[in-house]
Short mmCIF file of C-alpha atoms in Angstrom, two decimals:
data_model
loop_
_atom_site.label_atom_id
_atom_site.label_comp_id
_atom_site.label_asym_id
_atom_site.label_seq_id
_atom_site.Cartn_x
_atom_site.Cartn_y
_atom_site.Cartn_z
CA MET T 1 30.62 -31.94 -14.32
CA ALA T 2 27.26 -33.63 -14.93
CA ILE T 3 23.98 -32.36 -13.61
CA ASP T 4 23.24 -33.88 -10.21
CA THR T 5 19.62 -34.63 -9.39
CA GLY T 6 20.12 -34.02 -5.65
CA ASP T 7 21.69 -30.62 -6.23
CA THR T 8 19.03 -29.72 -8.77
CA ALA T 9 16.22 -30.70 -6.43
CA TRP T 10 17.79 -28.66 -3.62
CA ILE T 11 18.24 -25.55 -5.78
CA MET T 12 14.67 -25.65 -7.03
CA ILE T 13 13.29 -26.21 -3.53
CA SER T 14 15.51 -23.36 -2.29
CA ALA T 15 14.22 -21.06 -5.03
CA ALA T 16 10.68 -21.88 -3.94
CA LEU T 17 11.60 -21.20 -0.29
CA VAL T 18 13.11 -17.84 -1.21
CA MET T 19 10.05 -16.94 -3.30
CA LEU T 20 7.93 -17.20 -0.15
CA MET T 21 10.13 -14.58 1.51
CA THR T 22 8.72 -11.87 -0.74
CA PRO T 23 5.08 -12.17 0.36
CA GLY T 24 6.67 -12.65 3.81
CA VAL T 25 8.13 -9.15 3.49
CA GLY T 26 4.68 -8.00 2.36
CA LEU T 27 2.97 -9.40 5.46
CA PHE T 28 5.73 -8.13 7.75
CA TYR T 29 5.48 -4.62 6.32
CA GLY T 30 1.69 -4.90 5.96
CA GLY T 31 1.29 -5.49 9.69
CA LEU T 32 3.49 -2.49 10.50
CA VAL T 33 1.50 0.11 8.57
CA ARG T 34 -1.93 1.54 9.37
CA SER T 35 -5.01 -0.47 8.41
CA LYS T 36 -5.77 1.94 5.55
CA SER T 37 -2.57 0.96 3.70
CA VAL T 38 -2.16 -2.75 4.34
CA ILE T 39 -3.36 -3.89 0.91
CA SER T 40 -1.02 -1.38 -0.69
CA MET T 41 1.92 -2.67 1.32
CA ILE T 42 1.38 -6.35 0.51
CA SER T 43 0.65 -5.43 -3.11
CA LEU T 44 4.00 -3.67 -3.46
CA SER T 45 5.74 -6.93 -2.54
CA ILE T 46 3.71 -9.04 -4.95
CA LEU T 47 4.34 -6.37 -7.58
CA ALA T 48 8.06 -6.59 -6.78
CA ILE T 49 8.06 -10.32 -7.61
CA SER T 50 6.17 -9.70 -10.83
CA LEU T 51 8.38 -6.83 -12.00
CA ALA T 52 11.67 -8.48 -11.01
CA SER T 53 10.64 -11.77 -12.66
CA ILE T 54 9.95 -10.17 -16.02
CA GLN T 55 12.95 -7.82 -15.88
CA TRP T 56 15.18 -10.76 -14.93
CA VAL T 57 14.24 -13.04 -17.84
CA LEU T 58 14.39 -10.17 -20.32
CA ILE T 59 17.66 -8.52 -19.34
CA GLY T 60 18.50 -8.68 -15.62
CA TYR T 61 20.02 -12.16 -15.57
CA SER T 62 22.17 -11.33 -18.57
CA ILE T 63 23.62 -8.09 -17.27
CA SER T 64 24.20 -9.69 -13.87
CA PHE T 65 25.59 -13.07 -14.92
CA GLY T 66 26.58 -12.61 -18.58
CA HIS T 67 30.27 -12.59 -19.54
CA ASP T 68 32.27 -10.04 -17.55
CA MET T 69 32.91 -6.66 -19.11
CA MET T 70 35.74 -4.79 -17.35
CA GLY T 71 34.57 -6.04 -13.96
CA LEU T 72 31.58 -3.70 -14.07
CA ILE T 73 28.64 -5.37 -15.81
CA GLY T 74 27.62 -8.60 -17.54
CA GLY T 75 27.29 -8.92 -21.31
CA LEU T 76 24.17 -9.60 -23.33
CA ASP T 77 24.83 -13.31 -23.97
CA PHE T 78 21.79 -14.37 -21.88
CA ILE T 79 19.38 -11.61 -23.00
CA PHE T 80 15.77 -12.85 -23.41
CA MET T 81 16.94 -16.22 -22.00
CA ARG T 82 19.19 -16.89 -24.99
CA ASN T 83 21.70 -19.63 -24.17
CA VAL T 84 19.99 -20.36 -20.85
CA GLY T 85 18.80 -23.94 -21.06
CA MET T 86 18.72 -27.33 -19.44
CA ASN T 87 22.48 -27.85 -19.55
CA GLU T 88 24.91 -27.08 -16.75
CA ALA T 89 24.94 -23.52 -15.39
CA PRO T 90 28.29 -21.78 -15.92
CA LEU T 91 28.57 -20.87 -12.22
CA ALA T 92 26.99 -24.04 -10.81
CA GLU T 93 27.89 -27.01 -12.93
CA SER T 94 25.82 -29.61 -11.14
CA VAL T 95 22.48 -27.86 -11.74
CA PRO T 96 20.64 -26.82 -14.93
CA HIS T 97 21.26 -23.27 -16.07
CA LEU T 98 17.51 -22.55 -15.91
CA ALA T 99 17.35 -23.65 -12.27
CA TYR T 100 20.33 -21.44 -11.37
CA MET T 101 18.76 -18.49 -13.22
CA MET T 102 15.49 -19.02 -11.32
CA PHE T 103 17.29 -19.25 -7.97
CA GLN T 104 18.95 -15.91 -8.69
CA LEU T 105 15.65 -14.41 -9.87
CA VAL T 106 13.95 -14.81 -6.49
CA PHE T 107 16.85 -12.96 -4.83
CA ALA T 108 16.29 -9.97 -7.08
CA ALA T 109 12.57 -10.10 -6.24
CA VAL T 110 12.95 -10.13 -2.47
CA THR T 111 15.54 -7.33 -2.62
CA LEU T 112 13.10 -5.12 -4.45
CA ALA T 113 10.39 -5.98 -1.92
CA ILE T 114 12.63 -4.95 1.01
CA LEU T 115 13.07 -1.55 -0.63
CA THR T 116 9.32 -0.79 -0.33
CA SER T 117 9.97 0.08 3.33
CA ALA T 118 11.12 3.54 2.26
CA VAL T 119 7.93 4.48 0.43
CA ALA T 120 5.28 2.92 2.67
CA GLU T 121 1.84 4.54 2.63
CA ARG T 122 2.77 7.34 0.23
CA ILE T 123 4.10 6.21 -3.16
CA LYS T 124 2.27 6.43 -6.48
CA LEU T 125 1.94 2.97 -7.96
CA SER T 126 3.04 4.06 -11.44
CA SER T 127 6.13 5.71 -9.98
CA PHE T 128 6.93 2.59 -7.99
CA ILE T 129 6.82 0.54 -11.20
CA VAL T 130 9.16 2.92 -13.02
CA LEU T 131 11.51 3.29 -10.06
CA SER T 132 11.60 -0.50 -9.56
CA ILE T 133 12.62 -1.25 -13.12
CA LEU T 134 15.30 1.44 -13.05
CA TRP T 135 16.56 0.39 -9.63
CA THR T 136 16.77 -3.32 -10.26
CA THR T 137 18.52 -2.73 -13.60
CA LEU T 138 20.95 -0.02 -12.49
CA VAL T 139 21.60 -0.90 -8.86
CA TYR T 140 20.85 -4.56 -8.17
CA ASP T 141 22.13 -6.10 -11.41
CA PRO T 142 25.54 -4.36 -11.44
CA LEU T 143 26.07 -5.17 -7.74
CA ALA T 144 25.18 -8.83 -8.33
CA HIS T 145 27.71 -8.84 -11.14
CA TRP T 146 30.45 -7.23 -9.04
CA VAL T 147 30.10 -9.74 -6.25
CA TRP T 148 28.91 -13.02 -7.75
CA ALA T 149 29.79 -13.09 -11.42
CA GLY T 150 33.46 -12.25 -11.69
CA GLY T 151 33.11 -8.50 -11.23
CA TRP T 152 35.70 -6.29 -9.60
CA LEU T 153 34.69 -6.99 -6.00
CA ALA T 154 34.91 -10.74 -6.63
CA SER T 155 38.38 -10.24 -8.16
CA LEU T 156 39.36 -8.34 -5.04
CA GLY T 157 38.51 -11.42 -2.98
CA ALA T 158 35.45 -9.96 -1.20
CA LEU T 159 33.16 -12.68 0.14
CA ASP T 160 29.36 -12.53 0.02
CA PHE T 161 27.86 -15.98 0.40
CA ALA T 162 24.17 -15.24 -0.05
CA GLY T 163 23.81 -11.50 -0.52
CA GLY T 164 24.93 -9.34 2.40
CA THR T 165 26.12 -6.62 0.07
CA VAL T 166 24.04 -7.42 -3.02
CA VAL T 167 20.71 -7.88 -1.25
CA HIS T 168 20.85 -6.24 2.17
CA ILE T 169 23.30 -3.35 1.97
CA SER T 170 21.94 -2.44 -1.45
CA SER T 171 18.26 -2.48 -0.42
CA GLY T 172 18.91 -0.90 3.00
CA PHE T 173 21.02 2.03 1.87
CA SER T 174 18.88 2.54 -1.23
CA ALA T 175 15.85 2.71 1.04
CA LEU T 176 17.61 5.42 3.06
CA ALA T 177 18.27 7.45 -0.10
CA ILE T 178 14.72 7.05 -1.43
CA ALA T 179 13.21 7.94 1.96
CA LEU T 180 15.17 11.21 1.92
CA VAL T 181 13.75 12.05 -1.51
CA ILE T 182 10.11 11.05 -0.96
CA GLY T 183 9.86 12.69 2.49
CA LYS T 184 8.02 11.84 5.68
CA ARG T 185 4.48 10.54 5.88
CA VAL T 186 1.96 13.25 6.79
CA GLY T 187 1.79 13.42 10.58
CA PHE T 188 5.05 11.54 11.14
CA ASP T 189 6.27 14.22 13.56
CA SER T 190 3.05 14.97 15.32
CA TYR T 191 1.27 11.69 16.00
CA VAL T 192 2.06 8.03 16.45
CA LEU T 193 1.75 5.90 13.32
CA GLU T 194 1.12 2.64 15.12
CA PRO T 195 1.43 -0.81 13.50
CA HIS T 196 -2.12 -1.98 12.88
CA ASN T 197 -1.58 -5.75 13.14
CA ILE T 198 1.44 -7.15 14.96
CA PRO T 199 0.40 -10.82 14.54
CA MET T 200 0.42 -10.24 10.77
CA ALA T 201 3.94 -8.80 11.00
CA MET T 202 5.00 -11.84 13.04
CA ILE T 203 3.62 -14.24 10.43
CA GLY T 204 5.56 -12.33 7.79
CA ALA T 205 8.75 -12.53 9.86
CA ALA T 206 8.21 -16.27 10.42
CA LEU T 207 7.89 -16.79 6.66
CA LEU T 208 11.13 -14.85 6.19
CA TRP T 209 12.95 -17.06 8.70
CA PHE T 210 11.58 -20.17 6.93
CA GLY T 211 12.44 -18.93 3.45
CA TRP T 212 15.89 -17.85 4.58
CA PHE T 213 16.96 -21.51 4.81
CA GLY T 214 16.66 -21.61 1.02
CA PHE T 215 18.35 -18.23 0.74
CA ASN T 216 21.48 -19.20 2.66
CA ALA T 217 21.69 -23.00 2.55
CA GLY T 218 20.61 -22.88 -1.12
CA SER T 219 23.53 -20.55 -1.85
CA ALA T 220 25.86 -23.51 -1.33
CA LEU T 221 24.50 -24.48 -4.79
CA THR T 222 24.98 -28.15 -3.89
CA ALA T 223 23.09 -30.42 -1.52
CA GLY T 224 25.95 -31.33 0.77
CA GLY T 225 27.92 -30.49 3.87
CA LEU T 226 28.34 -26.79 3.09
CA ALA T 227 24.56 -26.42 2.69
CA ALA T 228 24.06 -28.15 6.04
CA SER T 229 26.59 -25.84 7.68
CA ALA T 230 24.92 -22.75 6.21
CA PHE T 231 21.54 -24.09 7.42
CA VAL T 232 22.78 -24.41 11.00
CA VAL T 233 24.54 -21.03 11.19
CA THR T 234 21.49 -19.31 9.66
CA ASN T 235 19.17 -20.67 12.30
CA THR T 236 21.63 -19.99 15.13
CA SER T 237 22.15 -16.40 14.11
CA ALA T 238 18.40 -15.75 13.73
CA ALA T 239 17.69 -17.16 17.18
CA ALA T 240 20.51 -15.15 18.78
CA GLY T 241 19.31 -11.98 17.04
CA ALA T 242 15.73 -12.53 18.28
CA LEU T 243 16.86 -12.99 21.88
CA ALA T 244 19.30 -10.07 21.79
CA TRP T 245 16.71 -7.57 20.50
CA LEU T 246 14.12 -8.96 22.92
CA LEU T 247 16.55 -8.36 25.77
CA GLY T 248 17.43 -4.89 24.47
CA SER T 249 13.76 -3.87 24.36
CA TRP T 250 13.19 -5.44 27.79
CA LEU T 251 15.93 -3.26 29.29
CA ARG T 252 14.20 -0.20 27.83
CA GLY T 253 10.75 -1.18 29.08
CA LYS T 254 8.94 -4.27 27.85
CA PRO T 255 10.10 -7.40 25.97
CA SER T 256 8.64 -6.44 22.60
CA ALA T 257 7.22 -9.17 20.37
CA LEU T 258 7.80 -7.03 17.33
CA GLY T 259 11.34 -6.43 18.58
CA MET T 260 11.90 -10.17 18.87
CA VAL T 261 10.95 -10.88 15.25
CA SER T 262 12.85 -7.80 14.06
CA GLY T 263 15.88 -9.19 15.90
CA ALA T 264 15.44 -12.54 14.16
CA ILE T 265 15.47 -10.77 10.80
CA ALA T 266 18.54 -8.76 11.85
CA GLY T 267 20.29 -12.03 12.75
CA LEU T 268 19.31 -13.56 9.40
CA VAL T 269 20.53 -10.50 7.50
CA ALA T 270 23.88 -10.45 9.27
CA ILE T 271 24.63 -14.15 8.79
CA THR T 272 23.73 -14.01 5.08
CA PRO T 273 27.15 -12.95 3.71
CA ALA T 274 28.92 -15.19 6.22
CA ALA T 275 26.68 -18.27 5.98
CA GLY T 276 29.14 -20.40 4.00
CA TYR T 277 32.27 -19.34 5.84
CA VAL T 278 31.67 -19.36 9.60
CA ASP T 279 30.93 -21.92 12.31
CA ALA T 280 27.91 -22.04 14.60
CA MET T 281 29.62 -20.38 17.58
CA SER T 282 30.62 -17.40 15.45
CA ALA T 283 27.05 -17.30 14.10
CA LEU T 284 25.82 -16.95 17.65
CA LEU T 285 27.96 -13.85 18.14
CA ILE T 286 27.13 -12.43 14.71
CA GLY T 287 23.41 -12.80 15.37
CA ALA T 288 23.48 -11.42 18.90
CA PHE T 289 25.48 -8.37 17.86
CA ALA T 290 23.18 -7.91 14.85
CA GLY T 291 20.16 -7.74 17.17
CA LEU T 292 21.77 -5.06 19.33
CA ILE T 293 23.37 -3.06 16.49
CA CYS T 294 20.22 -2.98 14.35
CA TYR T 295 18.05 -2.07 17.35
CA SER T 296 20.42 0.83 18.09
CA ALA T 297 20.28 1.88 14.44
CA LEU T 298 16.48 1.91 14.63
CA LEU T 299 16.51 4.04 17.79
CA PHE T 300 18.95 6.41 16.11
CA ARG T 301 16.75 6.60 12.99
CA VAL T 302 13.73 7.50 15.13
CA SER T 303 15.72 10.02 17.18
CA ILE T 304 16.73 12.04 14.12
CA GLY T 305 13.13 12.04 12.88
CA LEU T 306 13.78 10.18 9.63
CA ASP T 307 10.78 8.34 8.19
CA GLU T 308 12.48 5.37 6.59
CA SER T 309 9.21 3.86 7.53
CA LEU T 310 9.70 0.14 8.09
CA ASP T 311 13.43 0.13 8.84
CA ALA T 312 14.96 -1.50 5.79
CA TRP T 313 17.97 0.72 6.50
CA ALA T 314 18.30 -0.13 10.21
CA VAL T 315 17.71 -3.87 9.80
CA HIS T 316 18.90 -4.74 6.28
CA GLY T 317 21.37 -1.95 5.58
CA VAL T 318 23.11 -1.83 8.95
CA GLY T 319 22.67 -5.59 9.53
CA GLY T 320 24.15 -6.34 6.10
CA LEU T 321 27.03 -3.98 6.77
CA TRP T 322 27.79 -5.69 10.07
CA GLY T 323 27.46 -9.14 8.48
CA ALA T 324 29.82 -8.28 5.63
CA LEU T 325 32.46 -7.08 8.10
CA ALA T 326 31.80 -10.07 10.38
CA THR T 327 32.50 -12.38 7.42
CA GLY T 328 35.99 -10.89 7.28
CA ILE T 329 36.37 -11.29 11.03
CA PHE T 330 34.99 -14.79 11.67
CA ALA T 331 35.65 -16.75 8.43
CA ASN T 332 36.87 -20.14 9.58
CA PRO T 333 39.16 -22.15 7.26
CA ALA T 334 37.68 -25.38 8.67
CA VAL T 335 34.32 -24.46 7.14
CA ASN T 336 35.24 -23.32 3.65
CA THR T 337 39.01 -22.63 3.27
CA TYR T 338 38.65 -18.83 3.76
CA THR T 339 40.35 -17.22 6.75
CA GLY T 340 39.18 -14.20 8.70
CA LEU T 341 40.71 -11.67 11.07
CA ILE T 342 40.50 -13.84 14.20
CA TYR T 343 42.64 -16.43 12.42
CA GLY T 344 45.16 -13.70 11.55
CA ASN T 345 44.13 -12.79 7.98
CA THR T 346 43.85 -9.02 7.70
CA GLY T 347 43.61 -9.18 3.90
CA GLN T 348 40.13 -10.73 3.99
CA PHE T 349 38.89 -8.06 6.38
CA THR T 350 40.28 -5.31 4.15
CA ALA T 351 38.51 -6.78 1.12
CA GLN T 352 35.24 -6.83 3.09
CA VAL T 353 35.69 -3.16 4.10
CA VAL T 354 36.23 -2.18 0.47
CA ALA T 355 33.15 -4.17 -0.62
CA VAL T 356 31.03 -2.54 2.08
CA LEU T 357 32.16 1.00 1.23
CA ALA T 358 31.70 0.44 -2.50
CA SER T 359 28.24 -1.09 -2.20
CA VAL T 360 27.00 1.50 0.33
CA ALA T 361 28.21 4.38 -1.82
CA TYR T 362 26.99 2.91 -5.11
CA ALA T 363 23.54 1.92 -3.83
CA PHE T 364 22.99 5.20 -2.00
CA VAL T 365 24.12 7.55 -4.75
CA ILE T 366 22.46 5.82 -7.71
CA SER T 367 19.20 5.30 -5.79
CA TYR T 368 19.16 8.95 -4.74
CA VAL T 369 19.64 10.07 -8.33
CA LEU T 370 16.98 7.66 -9.64
CA ALA T 371 14.46 8.72 -7.00
CA ARG T 372 15.10 12.40 -7.78
CA LEU T 373 14.68 11.68 -11.48
CA VAL T 374 11.35 9.90 -11.03
CA ASP T 375 10.19 12.60 -8.59
CA ALA T 376 11.05 15.38 -11.03
CA THR T 377 9.31 13.72 -13.97
CA ILE T 378 6.21 11.79 -12.92
CA GLY T 379 6.30 12.52 -9.16
CA LEU T 380 6.95 9.91 -6.50
CA ARG T 381 4.19 10.74 -4.12
CA VAL T 382 0.40 10.56 -3.99
CA THR T 383 -1.59 13.70 -3.12
CA GLU T 384 -2.16 14.63 0.51
CA ASP T 385 -5.85 13.70 0.26
CA GLU T 386 -5.00 10.27 -1.14
CA GLU T 387 -2.50 9.73 1.64
CA TYR T 388 -5.10 10.78 4.20
CA VAL T 389 -7.71 8.38 2.85
CA GLY T 390 -5.08 5.62 2.64
CA LEU T 391 -3.58 3.94 -0.38
CA ASP T 392 -5.87 0.89 -0.19
CA ILE T 393 -8.90 2.90 -1.26
CA ALA T 394 -7.10 5.74 -3.04
CA VAL T 395 -4.96 3.49 -5.26
CA HIS T 396 -6.63 0.08 -5.36
CA GLY T 397 -10.26 0.93 -4.55
CA GLU T 398 -10.24 -1.93 -2.05
CA LYS T 399 -10.53 -2.20 1.73
CA ALA T 400 -8.70 -4.70 3.92
CA TYR T 401 -11.28 -4.90 6.66
CA ALA T 402 -15.05 -4.42 6.60
CA MET H 1 -24.62 17.77 34.00
CA MET H 2 -23.92 17.69 30.28
CA LYS H 3 -22.86 15.10 27.77
CA ILE H 4 -20.24 16.22 25.26
CA GLU H 5 -19.94 14.31 22.02
CA ALA H 6 -17.01 15.24 19.82
CA ILE H 7 -16.41 13.75 16.35
CA ILE H 8 -12.72 14.20 15.57
CA ARG H 9 -10.00 13.00 13.20
CA GLU H 10 -8.51 9.67 14.31
CA GLU H 11 -4.98 10.99 14.34
CA ARG H 12 -5.80 13.91 16.67
CA LEU H 13 -6.85 11.69 19.59
CA GLY H 14 -3.42 11.82 21.25
CA HIS H 15 -3.44 15.63 21.20
CA VAL H 16 -6.99 15.85 22.50
CA LYS H 17 -6.40 13.39 25.33
CA ARG H 18 -3.23 15.18 26.40
CA ALA H 19 -4.85 18.64 26.30
CA LEU H 20 -7.89 17.48 28.30
CA GLU H 21 -5.73 15.70 30.83
CA GLU H 22 -3.69 18.85 31.41
CA LYS H 23 -6.92 20.62 32.38
CA GLY H 24 -7.97 17.76 34.66
CA PHE H 25 -10.50 15.98 32.44
CA VAL H 26 -9.58 12.33 32.25
CA ALA H 27 -12.75 10.25 31.93
CA MET H 28 -13.94 9.60 28.39
CA THR H 29 -15.31 6.92 26.07
CA VAL H 30 -13.93 6.66 22.54
CA THR H 31 -15.65 4.88 19.66
CA ARG H 32 -14.51 4.32 16.07
CA VAL H 33 -17.14 5.68 13.73
CA LEU H 34 -17.61 6.38 10.03
CA GLY H 35 -19.12 9.60 8.84
CA ARG H 36 -19.31 12.49 6.44
CA GLY H 37 -19.78 16.19 6.86
CA GLU H 38 -21.10 18.93 4.63
CA GLN H 39 -18.41 18.30 2.00
CA LYS H 40 -19.53 14.68 1.58
CA GLY H 41 -16.16 13.10 2.17
CA ILE H 42 -13.25 13.41 -0.21
CA ARG H 43 -13.21 13.31 -3.98
CA LEU H 44 -10.02 11.96 -5.48
CA GLN H 45 -9.28 13.04 -9.04
CA TYR H 46 -7.82 10.75 -11.65
CA ARG H 47 -7.12 11.30 -15.30
CA GLY H 48 -9.85 8.78 -16.11
CA GLY H 49 -12.42 10.26 -13.74
CA SER H 50 -12.88 10.55 -10.03
CA ILE H 51 -13.68 8.38 -7.06
CA GLU H 52 -15.69 9.51 -4.11
CA VAL H 53 -14.54 8.42 -0.69
CA ASP H 54 -17.75 9.05 1.13
CA MET H 55 -17.58 7.71 4.66
CA LEU H 56 -14.33 8.58 6.37
CA PRO H 57 -13.15 6.96 9.59
CA LYS H 58 -13.43 9.27 12.61
CA LEU H 59 -13.45 8.92 16.35
CA LYS H 60 -16.30 9.86 18.64
CA ILE H 61 -15.37 11.01 22.13
CA GLU H 62 -18.09 11.01 24.77
CA MET H 63 -17.63 12.78 28.09
CA PHE H 64 -19.90 13.71 30.97
CA VAL H 65 -19.02 17.06 32.56
CA ARG H 66 -20.45 19.58 34.99
CA ASP H 67 -22.33 22.52 33.40
CA GLU H 68 -19.64 25.02 34.37
CA ASP H 69 -16.94 22.92 32.67
CA VAL H 70 -18.65 22.67 29.30
CA GLU H 71 -17.01 25.74 27.82
CA THR H 72 -13.49 24.73 28.91
CA VAL H 73 -13.88 21.21 27.54
CA MET H 74 -15.34 22.42 24.24
CA ARG H 75 -12.55 24.95 23.74
CA THR H 76 -9.87 22.43 24.68
CA VAL H 77 -11.23 19.83 22.26
CA CYS H 78 -11.55 22.39 19.44
CA ASP H 79 -8.05 23.73 19.91
CA SER H 80 -6.39 20.34 20.16
CA ALA H 81 -8.35 18.57 17.42
CA ARG H 82 -8.03 21.35 14.83
CA THR H 83 -5.93 21.01 11.67
CA GLY H 84 -7.72 23.85 9.89
CA ARG H 85 -8.85 21.69 6.99
CA PHE H 86 -12.25 20.27 6.06
CA GLY H 87 -13.10 17.19 8.08
CA ASP H 88 -11.90 18.39 11.48
CA GLY H 89 -15.19 17.36 13.06
CA ARG H 90 -17.99 18.69 15.29
CA ILE H 91 -18.89 18.93 18.94
CA PHE H 92 -22.35 18.45 20.41
CA VAL H 93 -23.51 19.18 23.94
CA MET H 94 -26.68 17.78 25.43
CA PRO H 95 -28.19 17.73 28.88
CA VAL H 96 -28.06 14.63 31.03
CA THR H 97 -30.65 14.30 33.73
CA ILE H 98 -29.49 11.25 35.60
CA SER H 99 -26.26 9.31 35.82
CA GLY H 100 -25.14 6.43 38.04
CA LYS H 101 -21.86 4.82 39.00
CA VAL H 102 -21.90 1.07 38.43
CA ARG H 103 -19.38 0.20 41.14
CA THR H 104 -21.06 2.08 43.97
CA GLY H 105 -24.65 2.36 42.76
CA GLU H 106 -24.42 6.09 43.56
CA VAL H 107 -26.93 8.17 41.55
CA GLU H 108 -26.55 11.79 40.46
CA GLY H 109 -29.76 13.61 39.57
CA LYS H 110 -33.37 13.02 40.59
CA LEU H 111 -34.86 9.64 39.76
CA PRO H 112 -38.41 9.91 38.35
#
């Protein structure tokens, strides 16, 4: 197939849209922490783009999308951008290989940024850099290979349109593991660690919603009907998630603004794996359930006193898990030939269950081991005094507000 | 009548408010302030040197209480604001000769 200018334009625009999600995560998380750590929080996201970008062009793209080796990992054919040029991409023949590589790069970046939830307000910058490079190489890249590049989960028939398992389950359950290793913020049990700027968090969430159109509709890899369908279901699910969480928080007291945008993100997360396989009415259900399920996960997380600070686990991990299963339930053959449980295909649902279990277990275990390793060698955490002063001054020597 | 000024750690405010409320003291004014005590803030050590974080954010609580309540309020604030580490704060008590209520115009104390 020849390179198509429309497809190419759409993929590059989508990559740019997805890039904006990473600072979006930074602003979302930045608004949720205390004012003494907001620079640190946004910086971790920008650092995530920088680290993932370099790792990806050096080795990440190759071990994710290089030739399959026993279903487990990609080969070194694309190392240092060898053989990645202006010709057709192997997995998307109507766009240049470089454009496809770049589109995949921004996914790796935003995934790493989501993970910073677990270490908010207490991680050493040097340790974050080391942990990030290890994590993206040993957790993200293999998972991307398993699901998108002919790995064993793809062979099994598991569907993941835009990253429910690769991006959301992996970052969410890894965040849970890392949070267990790094421990709670000082004072987590004894006083309220209130978000310092909810409008900032809402701007971040809005940027995520905006960028997500590139994330999901871009994953069609062509500028056509499937992209349009993914665009519509993405927006529908986000809106349903926002309203469901809003309603949930209203029933428990007040209709929370932060709850509403968290619900939108939950809806976006859940529709991600399903975006190319379901219709708009299913998206409405997927999003609404995502809002309620993720909100319940958050309440549960708080009730057991776990400081997975900014809820990557509750929103991305649990939302991604629900979305991956929902793909196996709602896949509609009229959208993209695949058939889910409600159309009588139990096989698809089984494949989704296997993919979920495998990605949860892999992400959790490897992340736990990596975090322990970094903690035992260079230490994950800043000193108590540095944490008290806040990472903005203690780490960066800068203040957010005069 | 006395004015009590307590400089405390920001994160202890919830504890202090709750403890005072339990003893029946509700009215207070809280201001965000920056300050340093005898230790001159916090010195953070790095391999390449050190940085001095001089002015740390604190809260100042101001309350007006009857003379006989001063001891109770002071003790309650101390107990509830304490972490046992440097930087827990200080309490000052000073006499107030006159005070008035804006809503009613009612004056306590003798006008000159």
